[in-house]
Short mmCIF file of C-alpha atoms in Angstrom, two decimals:
data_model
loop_
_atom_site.label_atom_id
_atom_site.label_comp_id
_atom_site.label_asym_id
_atom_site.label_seq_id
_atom_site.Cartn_x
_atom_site.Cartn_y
_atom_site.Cartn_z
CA UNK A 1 2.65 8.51 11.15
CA UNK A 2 6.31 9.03 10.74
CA UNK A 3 7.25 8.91 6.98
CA UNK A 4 10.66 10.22 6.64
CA UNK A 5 12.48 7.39 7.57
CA UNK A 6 14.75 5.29 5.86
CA UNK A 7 14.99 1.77 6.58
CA UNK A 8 18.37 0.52 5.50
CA UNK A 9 20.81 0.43 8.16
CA UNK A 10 24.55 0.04 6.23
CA UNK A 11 26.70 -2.22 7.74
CA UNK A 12 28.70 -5.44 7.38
CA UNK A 13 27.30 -8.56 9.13
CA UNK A 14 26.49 -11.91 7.12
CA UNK A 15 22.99 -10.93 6.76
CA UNK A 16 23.79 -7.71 4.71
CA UNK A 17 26.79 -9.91 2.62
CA UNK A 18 23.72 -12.55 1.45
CA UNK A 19 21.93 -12.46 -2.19
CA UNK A 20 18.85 -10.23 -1.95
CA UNK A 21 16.89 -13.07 -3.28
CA UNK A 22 18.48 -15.12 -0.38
CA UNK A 23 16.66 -13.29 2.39
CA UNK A 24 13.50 -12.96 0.34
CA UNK A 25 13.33 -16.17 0.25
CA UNK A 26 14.21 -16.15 4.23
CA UNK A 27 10.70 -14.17 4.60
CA UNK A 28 8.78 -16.33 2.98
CA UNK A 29 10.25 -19.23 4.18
CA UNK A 30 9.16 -17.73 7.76
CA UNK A 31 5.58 -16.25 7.10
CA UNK A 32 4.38 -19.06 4.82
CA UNK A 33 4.53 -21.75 7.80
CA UNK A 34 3.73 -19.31 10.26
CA UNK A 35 0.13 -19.09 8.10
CA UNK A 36 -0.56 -22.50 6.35
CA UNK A 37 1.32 -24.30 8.71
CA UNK A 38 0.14 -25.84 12.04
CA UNK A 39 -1.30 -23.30 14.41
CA UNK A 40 1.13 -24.54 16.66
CA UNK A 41 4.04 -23.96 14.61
CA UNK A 42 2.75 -20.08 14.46
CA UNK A 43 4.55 -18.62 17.71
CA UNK A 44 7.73 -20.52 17.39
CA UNK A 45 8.54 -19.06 13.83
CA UNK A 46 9.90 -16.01 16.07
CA UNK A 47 12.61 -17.79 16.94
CA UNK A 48 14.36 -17.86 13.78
CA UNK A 49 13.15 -14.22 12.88
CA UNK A 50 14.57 -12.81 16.18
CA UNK A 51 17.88 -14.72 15.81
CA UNK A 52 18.13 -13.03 12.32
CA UNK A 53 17.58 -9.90 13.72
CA UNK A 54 20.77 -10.23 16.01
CA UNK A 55 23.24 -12.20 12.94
CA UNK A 56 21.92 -8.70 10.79
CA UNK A 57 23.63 -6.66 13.69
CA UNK A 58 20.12 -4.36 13.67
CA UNK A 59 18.91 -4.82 17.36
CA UNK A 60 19.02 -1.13 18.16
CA UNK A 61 16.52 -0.34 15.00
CA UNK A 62 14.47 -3.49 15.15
CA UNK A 63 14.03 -2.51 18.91
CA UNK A 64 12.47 0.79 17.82
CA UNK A 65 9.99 -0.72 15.04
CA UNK A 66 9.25 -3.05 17.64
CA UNK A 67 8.01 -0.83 20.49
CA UNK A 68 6.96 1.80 18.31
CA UNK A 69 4.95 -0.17 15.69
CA UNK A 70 4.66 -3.73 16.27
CA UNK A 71 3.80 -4.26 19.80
CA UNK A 72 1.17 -1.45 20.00
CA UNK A 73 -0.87 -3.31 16.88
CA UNK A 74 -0.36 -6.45 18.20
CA UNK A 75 -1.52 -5.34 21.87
CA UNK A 76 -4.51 -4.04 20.13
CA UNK A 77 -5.49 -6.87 17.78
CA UNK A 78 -4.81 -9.25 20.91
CA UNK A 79 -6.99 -7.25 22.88
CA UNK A 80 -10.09 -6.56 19.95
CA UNK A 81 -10.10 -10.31 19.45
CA UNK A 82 -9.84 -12.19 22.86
CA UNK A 83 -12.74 -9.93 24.25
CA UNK A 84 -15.14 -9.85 20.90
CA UNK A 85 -14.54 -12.81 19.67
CA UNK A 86 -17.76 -14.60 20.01
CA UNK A 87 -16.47 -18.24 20.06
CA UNK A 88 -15.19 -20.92 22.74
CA UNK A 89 -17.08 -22.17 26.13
CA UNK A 90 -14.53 -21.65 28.46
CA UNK A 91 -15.04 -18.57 30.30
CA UNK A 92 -11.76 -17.70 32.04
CA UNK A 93 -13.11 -13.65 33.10
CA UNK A 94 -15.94 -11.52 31.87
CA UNK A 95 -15.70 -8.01 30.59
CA UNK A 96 -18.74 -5.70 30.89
CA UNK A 97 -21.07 -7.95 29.11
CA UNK A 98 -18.85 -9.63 26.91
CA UNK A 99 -17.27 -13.19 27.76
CA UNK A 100 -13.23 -13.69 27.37
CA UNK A 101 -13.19 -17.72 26.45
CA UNK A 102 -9.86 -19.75 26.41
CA UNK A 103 -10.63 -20.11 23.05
CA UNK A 104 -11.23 -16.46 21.93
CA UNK A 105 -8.02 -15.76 23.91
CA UNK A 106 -5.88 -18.82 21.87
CA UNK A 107 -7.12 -17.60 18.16
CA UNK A 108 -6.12 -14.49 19.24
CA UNK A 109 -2.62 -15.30 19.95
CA UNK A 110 -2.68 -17.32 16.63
CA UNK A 111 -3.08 -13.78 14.67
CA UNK A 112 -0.85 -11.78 16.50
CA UNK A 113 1.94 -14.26 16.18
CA UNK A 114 1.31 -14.50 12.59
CA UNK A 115 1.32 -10.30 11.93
CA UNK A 116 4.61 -10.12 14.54
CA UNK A 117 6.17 -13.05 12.18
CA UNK A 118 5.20 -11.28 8.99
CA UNK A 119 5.84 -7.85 9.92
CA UNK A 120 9.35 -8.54 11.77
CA UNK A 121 10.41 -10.74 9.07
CA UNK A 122 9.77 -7.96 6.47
CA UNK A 123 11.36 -5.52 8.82
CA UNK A 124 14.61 -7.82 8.85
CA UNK A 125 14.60 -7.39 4.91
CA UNK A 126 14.56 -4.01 4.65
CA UNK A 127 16.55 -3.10 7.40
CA UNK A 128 19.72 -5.11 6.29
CA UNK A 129 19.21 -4.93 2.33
CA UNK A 130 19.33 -1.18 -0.04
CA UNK A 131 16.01 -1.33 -2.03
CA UNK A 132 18.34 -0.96 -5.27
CA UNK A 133 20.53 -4.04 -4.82
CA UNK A 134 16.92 -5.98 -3.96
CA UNK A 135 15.67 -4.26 -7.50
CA UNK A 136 18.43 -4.80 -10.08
CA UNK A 137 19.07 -8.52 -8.57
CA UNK A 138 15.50 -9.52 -8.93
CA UNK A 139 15.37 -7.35 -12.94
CA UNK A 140 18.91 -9.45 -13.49
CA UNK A 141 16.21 -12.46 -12.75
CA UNK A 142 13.57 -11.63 -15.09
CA UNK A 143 11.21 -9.85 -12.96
CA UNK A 144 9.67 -6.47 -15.54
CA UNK A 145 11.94 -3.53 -15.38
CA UNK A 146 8.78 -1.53 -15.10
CA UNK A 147 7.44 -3.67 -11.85
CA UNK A 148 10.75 -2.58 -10.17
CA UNK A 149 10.56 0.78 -11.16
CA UNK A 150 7.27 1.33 -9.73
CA UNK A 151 8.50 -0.05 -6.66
CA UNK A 152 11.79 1.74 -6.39
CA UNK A 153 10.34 5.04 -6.86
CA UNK A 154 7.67 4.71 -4.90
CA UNK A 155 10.47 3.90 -1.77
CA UNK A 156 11.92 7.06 -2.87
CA UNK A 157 8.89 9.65 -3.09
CA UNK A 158 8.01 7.79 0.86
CA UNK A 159 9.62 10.90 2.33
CA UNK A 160 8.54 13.20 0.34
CA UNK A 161 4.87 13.06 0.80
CA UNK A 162 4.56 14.12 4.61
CA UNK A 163 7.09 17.35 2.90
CA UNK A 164 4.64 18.10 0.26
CA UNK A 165 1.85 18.21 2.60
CA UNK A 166 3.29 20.40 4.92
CA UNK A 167 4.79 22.67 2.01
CA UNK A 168 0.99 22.99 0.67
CA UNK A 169 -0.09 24.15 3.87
CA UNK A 170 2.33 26.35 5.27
CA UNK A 171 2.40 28.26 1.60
CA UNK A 172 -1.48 28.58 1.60
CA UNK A 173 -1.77 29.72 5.64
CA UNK A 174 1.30 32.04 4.39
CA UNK A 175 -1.40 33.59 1.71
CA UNK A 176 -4.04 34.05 4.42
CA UNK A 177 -5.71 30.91 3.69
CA UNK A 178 -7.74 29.63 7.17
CA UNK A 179 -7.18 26.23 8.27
CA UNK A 180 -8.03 26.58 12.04
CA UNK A 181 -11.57 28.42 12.52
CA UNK A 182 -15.04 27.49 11.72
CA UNK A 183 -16.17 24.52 10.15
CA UNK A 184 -17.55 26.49 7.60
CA UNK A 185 -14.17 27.96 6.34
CA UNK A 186 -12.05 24.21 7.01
CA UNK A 187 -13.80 22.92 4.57
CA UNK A 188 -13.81 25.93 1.91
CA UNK A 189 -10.12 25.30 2.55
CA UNK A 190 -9.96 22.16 0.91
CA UNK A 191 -9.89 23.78 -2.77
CA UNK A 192 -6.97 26.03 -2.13
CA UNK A 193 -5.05 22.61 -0.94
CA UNK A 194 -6.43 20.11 -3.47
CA UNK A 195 -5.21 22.46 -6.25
CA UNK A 196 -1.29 22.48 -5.60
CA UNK A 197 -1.49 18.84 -4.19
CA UNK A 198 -2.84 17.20 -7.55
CA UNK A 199 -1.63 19.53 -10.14
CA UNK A 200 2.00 19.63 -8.41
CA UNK A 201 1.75 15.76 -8.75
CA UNK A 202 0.99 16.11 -12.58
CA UNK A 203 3.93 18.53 -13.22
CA UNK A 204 6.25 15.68 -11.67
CA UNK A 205 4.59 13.19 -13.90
CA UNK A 206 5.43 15.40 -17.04
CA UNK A 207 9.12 16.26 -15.83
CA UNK A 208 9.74 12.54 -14.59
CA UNK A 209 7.89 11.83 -18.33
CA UNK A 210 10.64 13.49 -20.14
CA UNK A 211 13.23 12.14 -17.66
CA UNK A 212 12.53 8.90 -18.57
CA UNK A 213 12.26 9.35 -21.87
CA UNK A 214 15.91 11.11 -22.72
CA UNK A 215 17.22 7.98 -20.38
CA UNK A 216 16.34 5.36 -22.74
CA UNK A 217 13.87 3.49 -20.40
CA UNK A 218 11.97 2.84 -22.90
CA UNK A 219 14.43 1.07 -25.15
CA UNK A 220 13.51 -2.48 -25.74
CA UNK A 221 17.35 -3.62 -26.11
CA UNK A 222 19.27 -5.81 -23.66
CA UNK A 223 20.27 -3.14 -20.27
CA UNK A 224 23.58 -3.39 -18.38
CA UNK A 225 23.68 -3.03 -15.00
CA UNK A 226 25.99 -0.38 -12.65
CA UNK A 227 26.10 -2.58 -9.35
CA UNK A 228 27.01 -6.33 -9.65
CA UNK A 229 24.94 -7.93 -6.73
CA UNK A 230 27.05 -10.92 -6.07
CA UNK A 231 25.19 -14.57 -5.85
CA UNK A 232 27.58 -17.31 -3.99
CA UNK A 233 27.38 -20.93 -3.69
CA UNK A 234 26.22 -20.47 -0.20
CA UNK A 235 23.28 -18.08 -1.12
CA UNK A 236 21.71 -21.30 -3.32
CA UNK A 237 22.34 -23.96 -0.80
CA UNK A 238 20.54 -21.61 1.77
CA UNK A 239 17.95 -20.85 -0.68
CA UNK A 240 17.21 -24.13 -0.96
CA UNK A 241 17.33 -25.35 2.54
CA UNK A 242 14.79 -22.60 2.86
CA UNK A 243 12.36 -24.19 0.12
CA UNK A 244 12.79 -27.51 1.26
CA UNK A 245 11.66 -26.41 5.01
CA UNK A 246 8.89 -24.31 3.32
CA UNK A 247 7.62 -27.84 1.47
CA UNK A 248 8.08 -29.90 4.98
CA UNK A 249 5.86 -27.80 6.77
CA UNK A 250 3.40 -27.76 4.63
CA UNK A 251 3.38 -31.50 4.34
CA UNK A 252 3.45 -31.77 8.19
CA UNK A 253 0.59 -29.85 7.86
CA UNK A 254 -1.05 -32.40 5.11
CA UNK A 255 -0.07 -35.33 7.04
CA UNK A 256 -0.92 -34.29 10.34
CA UNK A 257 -4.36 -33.27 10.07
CA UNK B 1 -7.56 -9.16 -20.25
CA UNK B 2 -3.78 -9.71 -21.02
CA UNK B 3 -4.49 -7.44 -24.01
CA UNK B 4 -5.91 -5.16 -21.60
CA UNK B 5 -3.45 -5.15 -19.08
CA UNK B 6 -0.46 -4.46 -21.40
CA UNK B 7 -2.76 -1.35 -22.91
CA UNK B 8 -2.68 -0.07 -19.54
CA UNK B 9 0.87 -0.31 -18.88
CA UNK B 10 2.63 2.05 -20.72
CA UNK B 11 5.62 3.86 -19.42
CA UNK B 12 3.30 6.99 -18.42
CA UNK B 13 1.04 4.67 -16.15
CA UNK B 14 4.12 3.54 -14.31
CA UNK B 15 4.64 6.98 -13.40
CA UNK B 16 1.36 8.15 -12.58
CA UNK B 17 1.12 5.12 -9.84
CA UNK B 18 4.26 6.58 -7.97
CA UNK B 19 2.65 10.47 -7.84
CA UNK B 20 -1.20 8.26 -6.81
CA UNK B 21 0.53 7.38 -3.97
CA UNK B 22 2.21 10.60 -3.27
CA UNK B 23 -1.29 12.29 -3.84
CA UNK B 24 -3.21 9.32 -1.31
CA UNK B 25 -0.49 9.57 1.25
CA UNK B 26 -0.27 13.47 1.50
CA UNK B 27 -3.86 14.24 0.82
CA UNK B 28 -3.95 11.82 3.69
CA UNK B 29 -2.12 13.44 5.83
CA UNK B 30 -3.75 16.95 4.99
CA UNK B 31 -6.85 16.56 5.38
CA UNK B 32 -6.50 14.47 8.58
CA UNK B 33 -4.66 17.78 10.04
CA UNK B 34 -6.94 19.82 8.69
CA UNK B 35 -10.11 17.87 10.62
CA UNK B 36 -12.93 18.40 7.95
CA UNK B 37 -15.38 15.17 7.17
CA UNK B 38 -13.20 14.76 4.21
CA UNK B 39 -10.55 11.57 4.05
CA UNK B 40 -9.65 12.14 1.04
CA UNK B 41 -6.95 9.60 0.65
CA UNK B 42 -8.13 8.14 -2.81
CA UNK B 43 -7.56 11.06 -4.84
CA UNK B 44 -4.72 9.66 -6.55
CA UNK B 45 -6.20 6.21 -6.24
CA UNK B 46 -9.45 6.91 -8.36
CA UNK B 47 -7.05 9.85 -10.69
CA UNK B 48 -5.06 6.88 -11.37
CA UNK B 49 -8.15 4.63 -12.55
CA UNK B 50 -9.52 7.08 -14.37
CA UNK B 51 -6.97 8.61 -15.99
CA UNK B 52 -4.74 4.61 -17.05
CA UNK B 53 -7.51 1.99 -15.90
CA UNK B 54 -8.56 -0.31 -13.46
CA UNK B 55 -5.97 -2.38 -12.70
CA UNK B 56 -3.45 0.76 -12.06
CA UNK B 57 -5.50 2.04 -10.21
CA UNK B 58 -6.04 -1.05 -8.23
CA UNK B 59 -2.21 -1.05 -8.23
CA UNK B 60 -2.28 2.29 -6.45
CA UNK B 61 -4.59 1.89 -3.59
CA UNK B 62 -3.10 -1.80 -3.33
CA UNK B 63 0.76 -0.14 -2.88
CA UNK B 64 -0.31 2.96 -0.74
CA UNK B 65 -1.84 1.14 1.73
CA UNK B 66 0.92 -1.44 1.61
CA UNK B 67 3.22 2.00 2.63
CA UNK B 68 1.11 3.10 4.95
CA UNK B 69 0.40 -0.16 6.70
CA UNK B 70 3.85 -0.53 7.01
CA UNK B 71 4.02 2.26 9.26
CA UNK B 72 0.63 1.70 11.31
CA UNK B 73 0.19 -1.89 11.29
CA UNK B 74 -3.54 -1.61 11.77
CA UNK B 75 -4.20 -0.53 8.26
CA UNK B 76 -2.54 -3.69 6.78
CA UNK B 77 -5.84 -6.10 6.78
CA UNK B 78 -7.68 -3.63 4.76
CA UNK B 79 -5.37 -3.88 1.51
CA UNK B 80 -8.29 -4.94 -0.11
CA UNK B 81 -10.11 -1.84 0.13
CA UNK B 82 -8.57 0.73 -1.71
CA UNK B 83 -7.55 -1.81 -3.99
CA UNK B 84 -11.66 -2.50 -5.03
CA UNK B 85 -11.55 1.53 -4.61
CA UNK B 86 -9.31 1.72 -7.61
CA UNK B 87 -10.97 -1.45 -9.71
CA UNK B 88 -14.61 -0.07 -9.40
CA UNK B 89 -13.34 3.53 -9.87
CA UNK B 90 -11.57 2.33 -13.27
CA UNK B 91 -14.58 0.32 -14.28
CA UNK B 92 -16.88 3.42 -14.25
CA UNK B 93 -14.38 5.46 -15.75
CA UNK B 94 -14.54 2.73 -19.11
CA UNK B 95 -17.85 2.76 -18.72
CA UNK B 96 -17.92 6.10 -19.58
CA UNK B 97 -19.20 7.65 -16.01
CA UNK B 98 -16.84 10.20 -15.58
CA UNK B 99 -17.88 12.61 -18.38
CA UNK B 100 -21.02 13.67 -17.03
CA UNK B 101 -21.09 15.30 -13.30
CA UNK B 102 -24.34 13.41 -12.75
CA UNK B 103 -22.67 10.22 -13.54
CA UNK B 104 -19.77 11.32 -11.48
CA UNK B 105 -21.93 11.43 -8.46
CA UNK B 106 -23.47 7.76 -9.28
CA UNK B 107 -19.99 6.53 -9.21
CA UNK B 108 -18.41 7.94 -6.10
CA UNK B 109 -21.57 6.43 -4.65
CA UNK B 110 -20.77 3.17 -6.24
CA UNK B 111 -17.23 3.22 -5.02
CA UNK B 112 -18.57 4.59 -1.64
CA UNK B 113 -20.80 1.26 -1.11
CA UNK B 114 -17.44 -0.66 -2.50
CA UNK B 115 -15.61 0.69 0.19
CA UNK B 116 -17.93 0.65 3.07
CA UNK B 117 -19.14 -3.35 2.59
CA UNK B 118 -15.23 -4.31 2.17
CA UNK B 119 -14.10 -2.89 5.04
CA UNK B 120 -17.29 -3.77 7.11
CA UNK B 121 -16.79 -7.48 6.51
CA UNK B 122 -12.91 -6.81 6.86
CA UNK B 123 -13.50 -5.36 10.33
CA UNK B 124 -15.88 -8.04 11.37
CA UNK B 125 -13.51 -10.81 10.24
CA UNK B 126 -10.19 -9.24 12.17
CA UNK B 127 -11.44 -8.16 15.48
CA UNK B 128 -14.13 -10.34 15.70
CA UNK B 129 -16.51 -7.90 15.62
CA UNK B 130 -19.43 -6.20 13.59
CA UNK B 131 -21.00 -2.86 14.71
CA UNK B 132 -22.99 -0.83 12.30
CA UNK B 133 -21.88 2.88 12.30
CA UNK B 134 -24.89 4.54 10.32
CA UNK B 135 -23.03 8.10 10.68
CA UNK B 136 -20.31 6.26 8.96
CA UNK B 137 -22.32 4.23 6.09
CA UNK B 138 -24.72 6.96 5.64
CA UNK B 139 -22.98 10.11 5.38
CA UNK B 140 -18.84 9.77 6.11
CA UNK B 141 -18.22 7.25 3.77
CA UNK B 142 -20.47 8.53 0.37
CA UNK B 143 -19.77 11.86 1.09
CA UNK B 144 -16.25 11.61 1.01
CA UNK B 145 -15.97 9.12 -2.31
CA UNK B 146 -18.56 11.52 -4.12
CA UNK B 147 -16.09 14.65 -3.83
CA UNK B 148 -12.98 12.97 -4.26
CA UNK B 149 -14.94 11.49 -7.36
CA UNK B 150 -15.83 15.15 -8.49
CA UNK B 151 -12.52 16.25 -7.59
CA UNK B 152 -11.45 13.97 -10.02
CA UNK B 153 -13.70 15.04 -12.42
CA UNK B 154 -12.72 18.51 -12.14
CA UNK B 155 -8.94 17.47 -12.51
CA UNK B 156 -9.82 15.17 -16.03
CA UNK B 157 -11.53 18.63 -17.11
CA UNK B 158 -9.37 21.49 -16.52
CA UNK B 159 -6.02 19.66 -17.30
CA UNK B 160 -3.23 20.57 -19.61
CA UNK B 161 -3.89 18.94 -23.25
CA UNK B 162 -0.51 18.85 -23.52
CA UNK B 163 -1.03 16.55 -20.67
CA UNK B 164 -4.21 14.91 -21.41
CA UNK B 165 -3.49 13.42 -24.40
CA UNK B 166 -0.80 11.37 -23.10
CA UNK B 167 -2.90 9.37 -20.39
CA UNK B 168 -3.64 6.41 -21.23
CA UNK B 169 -7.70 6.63 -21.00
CA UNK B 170 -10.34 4.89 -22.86
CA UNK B 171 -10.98 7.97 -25.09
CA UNK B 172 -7.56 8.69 -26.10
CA UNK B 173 -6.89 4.76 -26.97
CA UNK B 174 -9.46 5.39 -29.08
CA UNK B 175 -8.29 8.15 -31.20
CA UNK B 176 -5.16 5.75 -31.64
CA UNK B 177 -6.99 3.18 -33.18
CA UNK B 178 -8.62 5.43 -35.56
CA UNK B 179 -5.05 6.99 -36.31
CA UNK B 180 -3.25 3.57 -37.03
CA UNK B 181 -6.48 2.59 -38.85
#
């Protein structure tokens, strides 16, 4: 698990020039049909997710998510549930003692398009929009200052905590401290690296505490705002082309079944 | 409950769920590297419900393993988990289990039975299949959540008052309302 990486990829295509809101809207416009939607409208929601990746200009880093994280899970998952799925009467092969059915085989599918739609359409999100232009246009629209805060700095501490950990141990194997032998002293290890993990936390919390203090967040009067995330004409009639295709699948849905 | 919820969330909360996560993701990472029968990625989960309430500390295990799953996929159907993990955690702390070490250990079994139904039935619903681990329901799963649970205890016990009297915990709230009273 790789968690120094940042996801935002800066550069100018139409994708990054839209409203945050805009292509949060895109994502749910994608993974809400692709899960209350007709089954068989499931698989084809990659269409429009994979043509986003390419107006966004992020192939090379979608590509990498992609091989590296997506298709592995989805192999998996595709794999777990076609073979142990214990439904369906069409036997196509048999595996050890288990049977793989058509049907097993065609719910499995189901999922996996639904997690690539979900995942890849989040990906496209983060990839092509900074996590503080997402933040202060969503505050500017009422959502609680202290919701986005908890969000934003959680994105920011993401690379830290793989550093911290290795910082703990490398500083207590420095003192002597045995993290490779017996059993026995592993796990008499675990005080000497609980300690500095949880009470390093703490001192953070008190300095980020006093931080946030002396900055005023806690001011209940109106807040301006350093960045101006602009909001065109074009960003509401997408926005609601988006909703309205949300509302007709779901109806298709209602009508059709 | 809206009462509730806006006790919990003062300003300090909102920065204690931020170093949870931190503390859950490293301890993680730690432990896993340092191959012991120990997880031990709830530590800030359940610190968080103890120290500011259930529903941060839901909060917590709900955003860490929304992090995590983003990098490892396989975690993402188990949100629920840690998110229980940090409910029942907070609900025993109000209740008043985390004072005594005995009641610590009733807890971290609590949680540990929490955990291990949720992701049972999790498991069974995603890949389609249920296998019962006894190793892991017997002895993995409650012997991890009762340390971390004592860990915690330890923490709530030997912390700075400087510190402690900031948190937002049941016994602290109430030492406001006697003050304003």
């Amino acid at each position: 698990m790789s968690l120094n990486r940042s996801f935002f990829v800066p550069l100018d295509s139409p994708l990054h020039r839209l409203n945050p809101l805009t292509k949060l809207t895109f994502v749910f416009a994608m993974i809400l049909p692709a899960f209350l939607s007709l089954p068989a409208f499931a698989p084809g929601m990659a269409i429009p997710v994979l043509i986003a990746v390419f107006v966004g200009g992020v192939q090379r880093q979608y590509r990498g998510l992609l091989f590296k994280l997506i298709l592995p899970t989805i192999l998996f998952m595709f794999f777990m549930q076609s073979v142990f799925l214990p439904i369906g009467e069409t036997v196509i092969f048999q595996l050890g003692r288990f049977d793989v059915t058509l049907e097993a085989m065609q719910t499995a599918f189901l999922t996996v398009s639904r997690i690539f739609v979900m995942v890849s359409s989040f990906a496209i999100l983060l990839l092509t929009t900074h996590p503080g232009e997402l933040m202060s246009d969503l505050t500017r629209r009422g959502l609680p200052p202290q919701f986005a805060y908890v969000i934003i700095s959680t994105l920011q501490i993401l690379p830290q905590m793989q550093a911290k950990a290795q910082t703990i141990i490398s500083a207590q194997r420095s003192r002597g401290l045995d993290t490779e032998s017996t059993f026995l002293k592993r796990v008499g290890a675990v005080v000497p690296l609980v300690g500095p993990l949880v009470f390093g936390s703490l001192v953070e919390v008190e300095e980020r505490a006093i931080a946030i203090e002396a900055r005023g967040f806690t001011s209940t009067r109106p807040k301006t705002s350093l960045h101006n995330v602009p909001d065109t004409n074009a960003d509401k009639i997408i926005r609601w082309i988006f909703l309205a295709l949300v509302i007709l699948s779901l109806g298709g849905r209602i009508w059709l079944s | 409950m809206l009462e509730n919820i806006k006790r919990d969330f003062r300003w300090i909360t909102l920065i204690l769920i931020p170093a949870g996560i931190v503390v859950n993701g490293a301890g993680g990472w730690l432990f896993a590297k340092l191959d012991t029968p120990f997880y031990f990625d709830t530590i800030g989960t359940i610190f968080v419900a103890v120290a500011a309430g259930p529903i941060a500390g839901a909060l917590t295990g709900l955003l860490t393993n929304v992090i995590v799953g983003y990098f490892s996929p396989g975690y993402a159907p188990y949100w629920s988990v840690p998110l229980l993990i940090g409910l029942v955690a907070g609900i025993c702390a109000s209740a008043g289990m985390f004072k005594r070490w005995w009641k610590v250990l009733l807890a971290g079994l609590l949680i540990a039975v929490t955990a291990a139904v949720a992701s049972a039935l999790i498991s069974a619903r995603v890949f389609g299949g249920f296998t019962f681990n006894p190793a892991y329901f017997l002895l993995e799963e409650p012997l991890d959540k009762i340390v971390t649970a004592l860990i915690v205890f330890v923490i709530t016990r030997i912390l700075p008052e400087r510190l402690r009297i900031r948190l937002p915990c049941p016994e602290n709230l109430e030492v406001e309302e006697l003050i304003k009273r």
